[in-house]
Short mmCIF file of C-alpha atoms in Angstrom, two decimals:
data_model
loop_
_atom_site.label_atom_id
_atom_site.label_comp_id
_atom_site.label_asym_id
_atom_site.label_seq_id
_atom_site.Cartn_x
_atom_site.Cartn_y
_atom_site.Cartn_z
CA MET A 3 24.07 -55.82 38.34
CA ASP A 4 20.55 -56.25 39.77
CA ASP A 5 19.54 -59.51 41.49
CA LEU A 6 17.21 -60.70 38.71
CA LYS A 7 19.78 -60.21 35.95
CA PHE A 8 22.47 -61.88 38.12
CA ARG A 9 20.35 -64.95 38.84
CA ARG A 10 19.21 -65.35 35.24
CA SER A 11 22.79 -65.06 33.99
CA MET A 12 24.06 -67.65 36.51
CA LEU A 13 21.21 -70.09 35.77
CA ALA A 14 21.70 -69.75 32.01
CA GLU A 15 25.49 -70.25 32.25
CA PRO A 16 26.44 -71.68 35.71
CA ASN A 17 30.15 -71.65 34.89
CA ASN A 18 30.15 -68.07 33.65
CA ARG A 19 32.54 -65.91 35.64
CA ASP A 20 33.00 -62.83 33.48
CA ASP A 21 34.05 -59.50 35.02
CA ALA A 22 30.48 -58.36 35.65
CA ILE A 23 29.55 -61.62 37.39
CA LYS A 24 32.72 -61.57 39.50
CA ALA A 25 32.11 -57.98 40.54
CA ALA A 26 28.51 -58.75 41.50
CA ILE A 27 29.57 -61.76 43.61
CA LYS A 28 32.33 -59.80 45.32
CA SER A 29 30.05 -56.88 46.22
CA ASP A 30 27.03 -58.80 47.49
CA SER A 31 27.11 -61.60 50.06
CA ALA A 32 23.68 -62.87 48.92
CA LYS A 33 24.95 -63.22 45.35
CA GLN A 34 28.07 -64.94 46.67
CA LYS A 35 25.93 -67.45 48.59
CA PHE A 36 23.74 -68.07 45.52
CA SER A 37 26.85 -68.69 43.41
CA GLN A 38 28.22 -71.17 45.95
CA GLU A 39 24.88 -73.01 46.14
CA LEU A 40 24.75 -73.23 42.34
CA ASP A 41 28.32 -74.58 42.20
CA THR A 42 27.40 -77.21 44.82
CA LEU A 43 24.33 -78.25 42.81
CA GLU A 44 26.40 -78.50 39.58
CA ASN A 45 28.90 -80.74 41.37
CA LYS A 46 26.17 -83.01 42.72
CA ILE A 47 24.59 -83.35 39.29
CA ALA A 48 27.99 -84.17 37.76
CA GLN A 49 28.61 -86.87 40.38
CA ALA A 50 25.14 -88.33 39.90
CA MET A 51 25.69 -88.63 36.17
CA HIS A 52 28.81 -90.75 36.67
CA ILE A 53 27.51 -93.62 38.75
CA PRO A 54 29.30 -96.75 37.53
CA VAL A 55 27.16 -99.74 36.56
CA PRO A 56 28.67 -103.21 37.17
CA GLU A 57 29.41 -105.18 34.02
CA ASP A 58 26.91 -107.87 33.05
CA LEU A 59 24.55 -106.77 35.87
CA ALA A 60 21.38 -108.08 34.21
CA ASN A 61 22.83 -111.57 33.56
CA LYS A 62 24.13 -111.85 37.10
CA LEU A 63 20.74 -111.01 38.59
CA ILE A 64 18.97 -113.47 36.29
CA LEU A 65 21.50 -116.21 37.10
CA ARG A 66 21.01 -115.70 40.85
CA GLN A 67 17.25 -116.03 40.41
CA THR A 68 17.54 -119.16 38.27
CA PHE A 69 19.67 -121.15 40.75
CA ALA A 70 17.91 -120.12 43.95
CA SER A 71 16.48 -123.32 45.41
CA HIS A 72 15.13 -122.26 48.76
CA GLN A 73 11.79 -120.48 48.88
CA GLN A 74 13.07 -117.84 51.28
CA GLN A 75 16.04 -117.24 49.02
CA LYS A 76 13.72 -116.90 46.03
CA ARG A 77 11.70 -114.33 47.93
CA LYS A 78 14.83 -112.34 48.80
CA THR A 79 16.02 -112.53 45.20
CA ARG A 80 12.74 -111.16 43.90
CA VAL A 81 12.99 -108.25 46.31
CA ARG A 82 16.53 -107.50 45.15
CA LEU A 83 15.51 -107.65 41.51
CA SER A 84 12.54 -105.38 42.16
CA MET A 85 14.72 -102.83 43.93
CA ALA A 86 17.36 -102.93 41.17
CA ALA A 87 14.70 -102.47 38.49
CA SER A 88 13.18 -99.54 40.37
CA VAL A 89 16.52 -97.81 40.82
CA ALA A 90 17.42 -98.39 37.16
CA LEU A 91 14.04 -97.07 36.05
CA VAL A 92 14.28 -93.94 38.19
CA MET A 93 17.85 -93.24 37.06
CA GLY A 94 16.89 -93.76 33.42
CA LEU A 95 13.88 -91.46 33.66
CA THR A 96 15.89 -88.82 35.51
CA VAL A 97 18.70 -88.80 32.96
CA ASN A 98 16.21 -88.77 30.08
CA PHE A 99 14.30 -85.87 31.58
CA MET A 100 17.42 -83.83 32.31
CA MET A 101 19.11 -84.36 28.95
CA PHE A 102 16.55 -85.20 26.29
CA SER A 103 13.01 -84.42 27.44
CA ASN A 104 10.89 -82.00 25.43
CA THR A 105 7.92 -81.26 27.71
CA TYR A 106 6.13 -79.14 25.12
CA LYS A 107 4.90 -80.14 21.69
CA ASN A 108 5.96 -77.02 19.78
CA LEU A 109 7.58 -73.58 19.95
CA GLY A 110 4.30 -71.94 20.84
CA ASP A 111 3.62 -74.18 23.84
CA TYR A 112 7.09 -73.58 25.21
CA ALA A 113 6.98 -69.82 24.58
CA ILE A 114 3.67 -69.41 26.42
CA ALA A 115 4.91 -71.48 29.36
CA HIS A 116 8.11 -69.43 29.50
CA VAL A 117 6.19 -66.11 29.49
CA ASN A 118 3.78 -67.31 32.19
CA TYR A 119 6.64 -68.51 34.40
CA GLU A 120 8.40 -65.12 34.29
CA ALA A 121 5.36 -62.87 34.17
CA SER A 122 5.81 -61.69 37.78
CA HIS A 123 9.29 -60.35 37.02
CA PHE A 124 8.15 -57.72 34.53
CA SER A 125 5.68 -54.84 34.61
CA ASN A 126 4.46 -52.70 31.77
CA ASN A 127 5.35 -49.72 33.97
CA ASP A 128 9.03 -50.69 34.10
CA GLN A 129 11.25 -47.96 32.67
CA PRO A 130 13.29 -48.68 29.52
CA ARG A 131 16.81 -49.52 30.67
CA VAL A 132 18.44 -51.38 27.76
CA THR A 133 20.54 -49.46 25.23
CA LEU A 134 20.80 -50.34 21.56
CA ALA A 135 24.55 -50.98 22.03
CA SER A 136 23.88 -53.40 24.85
CA LEU A 137 21.20 -55.19 22.85
CA ASN A 138 23.45 -55.62 19.79
CA GLU A 139 26.28 -56.86 21.96
CA LYS A 140 24.07 -59.77 22.95
CA MET A 141 22.68 -60.12 19.39
CA ALA A 142 26.22 -60.76 18.14
CA THR A 143 25.92 -64.27 19.59
CA PHE A 144 23.18 -64.93 17.04
CA LYS A 145 25.06 -63.15 14.20
CA GLY A 146 22.48 -60.38 14.00
CA SER A 147 21.94 -56.74 14.95
CA PHE A 148 19.17 -54.14 15.16
CA ASP A 149 19.33 -50.63 13.68
CA SER A 150 16.99 -49.38 16.48
CA THR A 151 15.11 -50.87 19.43
CA PHE A 152 11.74 -50.08 17.69
CA GLY A 153 10.05 -49.75 21.11
CA ASN A 154 10.63 -49.24 24.82
CA LEU A 155 12.95 -52.14 25.69
CA ILE A 156 12.88 -52.91 29.43
CA PHE A 157 14.82 -56.18 29.45
CA ALA A 158 17.31 -58.08 27.27
CA ASP A 159 19.28 -61.09 28.44
CA TYR A 160 20.09 -64.69 27.68
CA CYS A 161 17.85 -67.51 28.85
CA ARG A 162 17.30 -71.22 28.25
CA PHE A 163 14.62 -72.10 25.70
CA ASN A 164 13.92 -75.83 25.35
CA GLY A 165 17.57 -76.53 26.16
CA SER A 166 18.95 -73.89 23.75
CA ASN A 167 20.56 -70.60 24.60
CA SER A 168 18.23 -67.83 23.49
CA LEU A 169 17.93 -64.06 23.79
CA HIS A 170 14.84 -62.86 25.65
CA LEU A 171 13.62 -59.31 24.99
CA VAL A 172 10.78 -57.63 26.89
CA PHE A 173 9.17 -54.48 25.51
CA GLN A 174 6.48 -52.19 26.91
CA GLY A 175 3.20 -53.09 25.19
CA GLN A 176 -0.18 -51.42 24.99
CA SER A 177 -1.40 -52.95 28.23
CA SER A 178 1.19 -55.57 29.26
CA PRO A 179 4.77 -56.54 28.34
CA VAL A 180 5.54 -58.02 24.91
CA ASN A 181 8.07 -60.85 24.90
CA ILE A 182 10.38 -61.63 21.98
CA PHE A 183 12.62 -64.69 21.84
CA ILE A 184 15.53 -65.06 19.42
CA LEU A 185 16.90 -68.60 19.32
CA PRO A 186 18.69 -71.04 17.03
CA ASP A 187 16.57 -73.11 14.69
CA ASP A 188 15.88 -76.36 16.60
CA LYS A 189 14.64 -79.34 14.59
CA ASP A 190 13.78 -81.21 17.81
CA ILE A 191 10.76 -79.01 18.56
CA LYS A 192 7.97 -78.34 16.06
CA PHE A 193 7.79 -74.92 14.46
CA VAL A 194 4.36 -73.19 14.48
CA ALA A 195 3.68 -69.84 12.86
CA ASN A 196 0.68 -68.87 15.05
CA PHE A 197 -0.39 -69.97 18.52
CA ALA A 198 -2.56 -68.79 21.41
CA ASN A 199 -4.28 -69.72 24.65
CA ASP A 200 -7.06 -67.97 26.59
CA LYS A 201 -4.84 -65.00 27.52
CA LEU A 202 -1.82 -64.90 25.25
CA GLN A 203 -1.13 -65.02 21.50
CA GLY A 204 2.05 -65.38 19.52
CA ARG A 205 3.66 -65.60 16.12
CA SER A 206 6.88 -67.28 14.99
CA LEU A 207 9.13 -66.35 12.12
CA ASN A 208 11.82 -68.65 10.76
CA PHE A 209 15.03 -67.31 9.23
CA ASN A 210 17.86 -69.37 7.70
CA HIS A 211 19.43 -70.12 11.06
CA SER A 212 17.11 -68.62 13.73
CA ASN A 213 13.56 -68.52 15.00
CA ILE A 214 12.05 -65.27 16.29
CA ILE A 215 8.97 -65.64 18.49
CA VAL A 216 6.70 -62.80 19.62
CA VAL A 217 4.28 -63.29 22.51
CA GLY A 218 1.81 -60.82 23.99
CA ASP A 219 -1.71 -60.54 25.34
CA LYS A 220 -4.82 -60.60 23.14
CA ASN A 221 -4.86 -56.77 22.85
CA GLU A 222 -1.39 -56.53 21.35
CA PRO A 223 -0.88 -56.15 17.56
CA ILE A 224 1.46 -59.14 17.40
CA LYS A 225 1.73 -59.06 13.62
CA GLN A 226 2.97 -55.46 13.78
CA TRP A 227 5.57 -56.40 16.39
CA GLN A 228 6.77 -59.21 14.16
CA GLU A 229 7.02 -56.83 11.22
CA ARG A 230 9.03 -54.36 13.32
CA VAL A 231 11.52 -57.09 14.13
CA SER A 232 11.82 -58.06 10.45
CA ASP A 233 12.24 -54.44 9.33
CA HIS A 234 14.96 -53.57 11.86
CA ILE A 235 17.06 -56.70 12.10
CA THR A 236 20.08 -57.51 9.96
CA TRP A 237 21.87 -60.86 9.79
CA SER A 238 25.59 -61.17 9.15
CA ILE A 239 25.18 -64.53 7.36
#
Protein backbone atom coordinates (compact mmCIF):
# COMPACT_ATOMS: atom_id res chain seq x y z
CA MET A 1 0.00 0.00 0.00
CA ASP A 2 1.54 3.34 -1.06
CA ASP A 3 2.00 6.14 1.45
CA LEU A 4 -0.76 8.39 0.07
CA LYS A 5 -3.39 5.65 0.09
CA PHE A 6 -2.31 4.58 3.60
CA ARG A 7 -2.57 8.10 5.03
CA ARG A 8 -5.92 8.80 3.37
CA SER A 9 -7.34 5.53 4.65
CA MET A 10 -6.11 6.19 8.20
CA LEU A 11 -7.41 9.78 8.22
CA ALA A 12 -10.80 8.72 6.85
CA GLU A 13 -11.15 5.87 9.39
CA PRO A 14 -8.62 6.29 12.25
CA ASN A 15 -9.75 3.08 13.95
CA ASN A 16 -9.55 0.99 10.79
CA ARG A 17 -7.16 -1.92 11.22
CA ASP A 18 -8.03 -4.24 8.37
CA ASP A 19 -5.49 -6.71 7.01
CA ALA A 20 -4.09 -4.30 4.41
CA ILE A 21 -3.61 -1.54 7.00
CA LYS A 22 -2.00 -3.95 9.47
CA ALA A 23 0.38 -5.23 6.83
CA ALA A 24 1.36 -1.70 5.80
CA ILE A 25 2.05 -0.70 9.43
CA LYS A 26 4.07 -3.83 10.07
CA SER A 27 6.23 -3.41 6.97
CA ASP A 28 7.00 0.31 7.24
CA SER A 29 8.32 2.09 10.34
CA ALA A 30 7.15 5.47 9.00
CA LYS A 31 3.59 4.17 8.63
CA GLN A 32 3.83 2.67 12.13
CA LYS A 33 4.89 6.04 13.54
CA PHE A 34 2.05 7.83 11.70
CA SER A 35 -0.44 5.29 13.06
CA GLN A 36 0.81 5.81 16.63
CA GLU A 37 0.64 9.61 16.26
CA LEU A 38 -2.90 9.36 14.94
CA ASP A 39 -3.92 7.11 17.86
CA THR A 40 -2.42 9.61 20.30
CA LEU A 41 -4.33 12.48 18.67
CA GLU A 42 -7.60 10.52 18.80
CA ASN A 43 -7.07 9.85 22.52
CA LYS A 44 -6.39 13.54 23.22
CA ILE A 45 -9.51 14.59 21.35
CA ALA A 46 -11.58 12.03 23.25
CA GLN A 47 -10.24 13.30 26.58
CA ALA A 48 -10.86 16.93 25.61
CA MET A 49 -14.47 16.15 24.78
CA HIS A 50 -15.14 14.77 28.24
CA ILE A 51 -14.16 17.67 30.47
CA PRO A 52 -16.65 17.71 33.36
CA VAL A 53 -18.43 21.00 34.07
CA PRO A 54 -19.34 21.72 37.73
CA GLU A 55 -23.05 21.76 38.45
CA ASP A 56 -24.70 25.18 38.75
CA LEU A 57 -21.44 26.88 37.68
CA ALA A 58 -23.10 30.03 36.32
CA ASN A 59 -25.18 30.64 39.49
CA LYS A 60 -22.16 30.14 41.74
CA LEU A 61 -20.12 32.70 39.80
CA ILE A 62 -22.98 35.22 39.83
CA LEU A 63 -23.52 34.70 43.57
CA ARG A 64 -19.83 35.28 44.28
CA GLN A 65 -19.95 38.54 42.34
CA THR A 66 -23.13 39.73 44.07
CA PHE A 67 -21.83 39.34 47.64
CA ALA A 68 -18.30 40.65 47.07
CA SER A 69 -18.00 43.77 49.24
CA HIS A 70 -14.38 44.71 48.95
CA GLN A 71 -13.26 46.56 45.82
CA GLN A 72 -10.20 44.37 45.42
CA GLN A 73 -12.36 41.27 45.76
CA LYS A 74 -14.74 42.65 43.14
CA ARG A 75 -11.81 43.17 40.79
CA LYS A 76 -10.60 39.61 41.32
CA THR A 77 -14.10 38.27 40.79
CA ARG A 78 -14.44 40.10 37.49
CA VAL A 79 -11.14 38.60 36.34
CA ARG A 80 -12.31 35.12 37.28
CA LEU A 81 -15.61 35.60 35.48
CA SER A 82 -13.85 36.91 32.39
CA MET A 83 -11.50 33.94 32.32
CA ALA A 84 -14.35 31.46 32.83
CA ALA A 85 -16.37 33.06 30.05
CA SER A 86 -13.38 33.00 27.70
CA VAL A 87 -12.68 29.33 28.38
CA ALA A 88 -16.36 28.44 27.96
CA LEU A 89 -16.52 30.39 24.70
CA VAL A 90 -13.39 28.76 23.27
CA MET A 91 -14.56 25.29 24.28
CA GLY A 92 -18.00 25.90 22.81
CA LEU A 93 -16.60 27.19 19.52
CA THR A 94 -14.12 24.32 19.31
CA VAL A 95 -16.76 21.65 19.89
CA ASN A 96 -19.13 23.34 17.46
CA PHE A 97 -16.45 23.54 14.77
CA MET A 98 -15.35 19.93 15.22
CA MET A 99 -18.83 18.42 15.30
CA PHE A 100 -21.32 20.66 13.55
CA SER A 101 -19.58 23.32 11.45
CA ASN A 102 -20.31 23.51 7.73
CA THR A 103 -17.62 25.85 6.40
CA TYR A 104 -19.03 25.88 2.88
CA LYS A 105 -22.44 27.01 1.68
CA ASN A 106 -23.14 24.22 -0.78
CA LEU A 107 -21.86 21.02 -2.41
CA GLY A 108 -20.07 22.96 -5.11
CA ASP A 109 -18.07 25.12 -2.70
CA TYR A 110 -16.95 22.08 -0.76
CA ALA A 111 -16.11 20.05 -3.87
CA ILE A 112 -13.92 22.82 -5.32
CA ALA A 113 -12.12 23.29 -1.99
CA HIS A 114 -11.55 19.54 -1.73
CA VAL A 115 -10.13 19.32 -5.26
CA ASN A 116 -7.83 22.31 -4.70
CA TYR A 117 -6.55 20.86 -1.43
CA GLU A 118 -5.56 17.55 -3.04
CA ALA A 119 -4.49 18.86 -6.45
CA SER A 120 -0.79 18.29 -5.75
CA HIS A 121 -1.35 14.57 -5.14
CA PHE A 122 -2.53 13.79 -8.67
CA SER A 123 -1.12 14.30 -12.15
CA ASN A 124 -2.81 13.79 -15.47
CA ASN A 125 0.23 11.71 -16.42
CA ASP A 126 -0.39 9.18 -13.64
CA GLN A 127 -0.91 5.69 -15.00
CA PRO A 128 -4.31 3.98 -14.50
CA ARG A 129 -3.93 1.67 -11.52
CA VAL A 130 -7.48 0.93 -10.30
CA THR A 131 -9.31 -2.16 -11.54
CA LEU A 132 -13.05 -2.37 -12.08
CA ALA A 133 -13.26 -5.06 -9.39
CA SER A 134 -11.48 -2.84 -6.88
CA LEU A 135 -13.73 0.10 -7.77
CA ASN A 136 -16.93 -1.92 -7.33
CA GLU A 137 -15.70 -3.33 -4.04
CA LYS A 138 -15.66 0.23 -2.71
CA MET A 139 -18.91 1.11 -4.50
CA ALA A 140 -20.66 -1.64 -2.55
CA THR A 141 -20.62 0.70 0.45
CA PHE A 142 -22.95 2.99 -1.49
CA LYS A 143 -25.08 0.11 -2.85
CA GLY A 144 -23.96 0.74 -6.41
CA SER A 145 -21.65 -0.67 -9.10
CA PHE A 146 -20.19 0.25 -12.50
CA ASP A 147 -20.25 -1.96 -15.59
CA SER A 148 -16.97 -0.35 -16.76
CA THR A 149 -14.60 2.38 -15.59
CA PHE A 150 -15.55 4.54 -18.66
CA GLY A 151 -12.12 6.20 -18.57
CA ASN A 152 -8.57 5.92 -17.25
CA LEU A 153 -9.10 5.66 -13.50
CA ILE A 154 -5.94 6.60 -11.59
CA PHE A 155 -7.34 6.76 -8.05
CA ALA A 156 -10.31 5.45 -6.08
CA ASP A 157 -10.58 5.59 -2.31
CA TYR A 158 -12.73 6.77 0.57
CA CYS A 159 -12.46 10.31 1.91
CA ARG A 160 -14.35 12.70 4.17
CA PHE A 161 -16.74 15.10 2.41
CA ASN A 162 -18.40 17.64 4.73
CA GLY A 163 -18.30 15.08 7.54
CA SER A 164 -19.69 12.22 5.43
CA ASN A 165 -17.82 9.20 4.15
CA SER A 166 -17.56 9.49 0.37
CA LEU A 167 -15.83 7.73 -2.52
CA HIS A 168 -13.34 9.90 -4.41
CA LEU A 169 -12.51 8.90 -8.00
CA VAL A 170 -9.82 10.58 -10.11
CA PHE A 171 -9.73 10.05 -13.89
CA GLN A 172 -7.31 11.23 -16.55
CA GLY A 173 -8.88 14.21 -18.28
CA GLN A 174 -8.08 16.09 -21.47
CA SER A 175 -5.54 18.34 -19.79
CA SER A 176 -5.86 17.74 -16.02
CA PRO A 177 -7.44 15.17 -13.68
CA VAL A 178 -11.23 14.91 -13.41
CA ASN A 179 -12.58 14.34 -9.90
CA ILE A 180 -15.80 12.47 -9.14
CA PHE A 181 -17.31 12.26 -5.66
CA ILE A 182 -19.99 9.74 -4.69
CA LEU A 183 -21.56 10.50 -1.32
CA PRO A 184 -24.77 10.03 0.65
CA ASP A 185 -27.47 12.63 0.19
CA ASP A 186 -26.85 15.20 2.96
CA LYS A 187 -29.69 17.60 3.79
CA ASP A 188 -27.34 19.74 5.90
CA ILE A 189 -25.51 21.13 2.89
CA LYS A 190 -27.27 22.78 -0.07
CA PHE A 191 -27.45 20.89 -3.35
CA VAL A 192 -26.42 22.81 -6.49
CA ALA A 193 -26.58 21.35 -9.99
CA ASN A 194 -23.89 23.58 -11.55
CA PHE A 195 -20.99 25.50 -10.03
CA ALA A 196 -17.65 27.04 -11.03
CA ASN A 197 -14.82 29.37 -10.08
CA ASP A 198 -12.10 30.98 -12.19
CA LYS A 199 -10.35 27.64 -12.87
CA LEU A 200 -12.74 24.79 -12.13
CA GLN A 201 -16.29 23.81 -13.06
CA GLY A 202 -18.58 21.12 -11.77
CA ARG A 203 -21.98 19.47 -11.99
CA SER A 204 -23.98 17.56 -9.37
CA LEU A 205 -26.53 14.82 -9.91
CA ASN A 206 -28.92 13.66 -7.20
CA PHE A 207 -30.18 10.09 -7.03
CA ASN A 208 -32.63 8.67 -4.49
CA HIS A 209 -29.99 8.18 -1.84
CA SER A 210 -26.73 9.63 -3.24
CA ASN A 211 -25.15 12.68 -4.80
CA ILE A 212 -22.57 12.34 -7.58
CA ILE A 213 -20.37 15.38 -8.17
CA VAL A 214 -18.03 15.85 -11.15
CA VAL A 215 -15.29 18.52 -11.01
CA GLY A 216 -12.74 19.40 -13.71
CA ASP A 217 -11.03 22.35 -15.32
CA LYS A 218 -12.73 24.70 -17.78
CA ASN A 219 -11.56 22.62 -20.79
CA GLU A 220 -13.24 19.42 -19.63
CA PRO A 221 -16.63 18.31 -21.03
CA ILE A 222 -18.14 17.96 -17.55
CA LYS A 223 -21.62 17.22 -18.87
CA GLN A 224 -20.25 14.26 -20.85
CA TRP A 225 -18.47 12.94 -17.76
CA GLN A 226 -21.71 13.19 -15.81
CA GLU A 227 -23.56 11.32 -18.56
CA ARG A 228 -20.91 8.58 -18.54
CA VAL A 229 -21.46 8.08 -14.82
CA SER A 230 -25.22 7.90 -15.28
CA ASP A 231 -24.93 5.45 -18.18
CA HIS A 232 -22.56 3.04 -16.44
CA ILE A 233 -23.76 3.01 -12.84
CA THR A 234 -26.34 0.66 -11.38
CA TRP A 235 -27.94 0.97 -7.93
CA SER A 236 -29.03 -2.03 -5.90
CA ILE A 237 -31.90 -0.09 -4.27
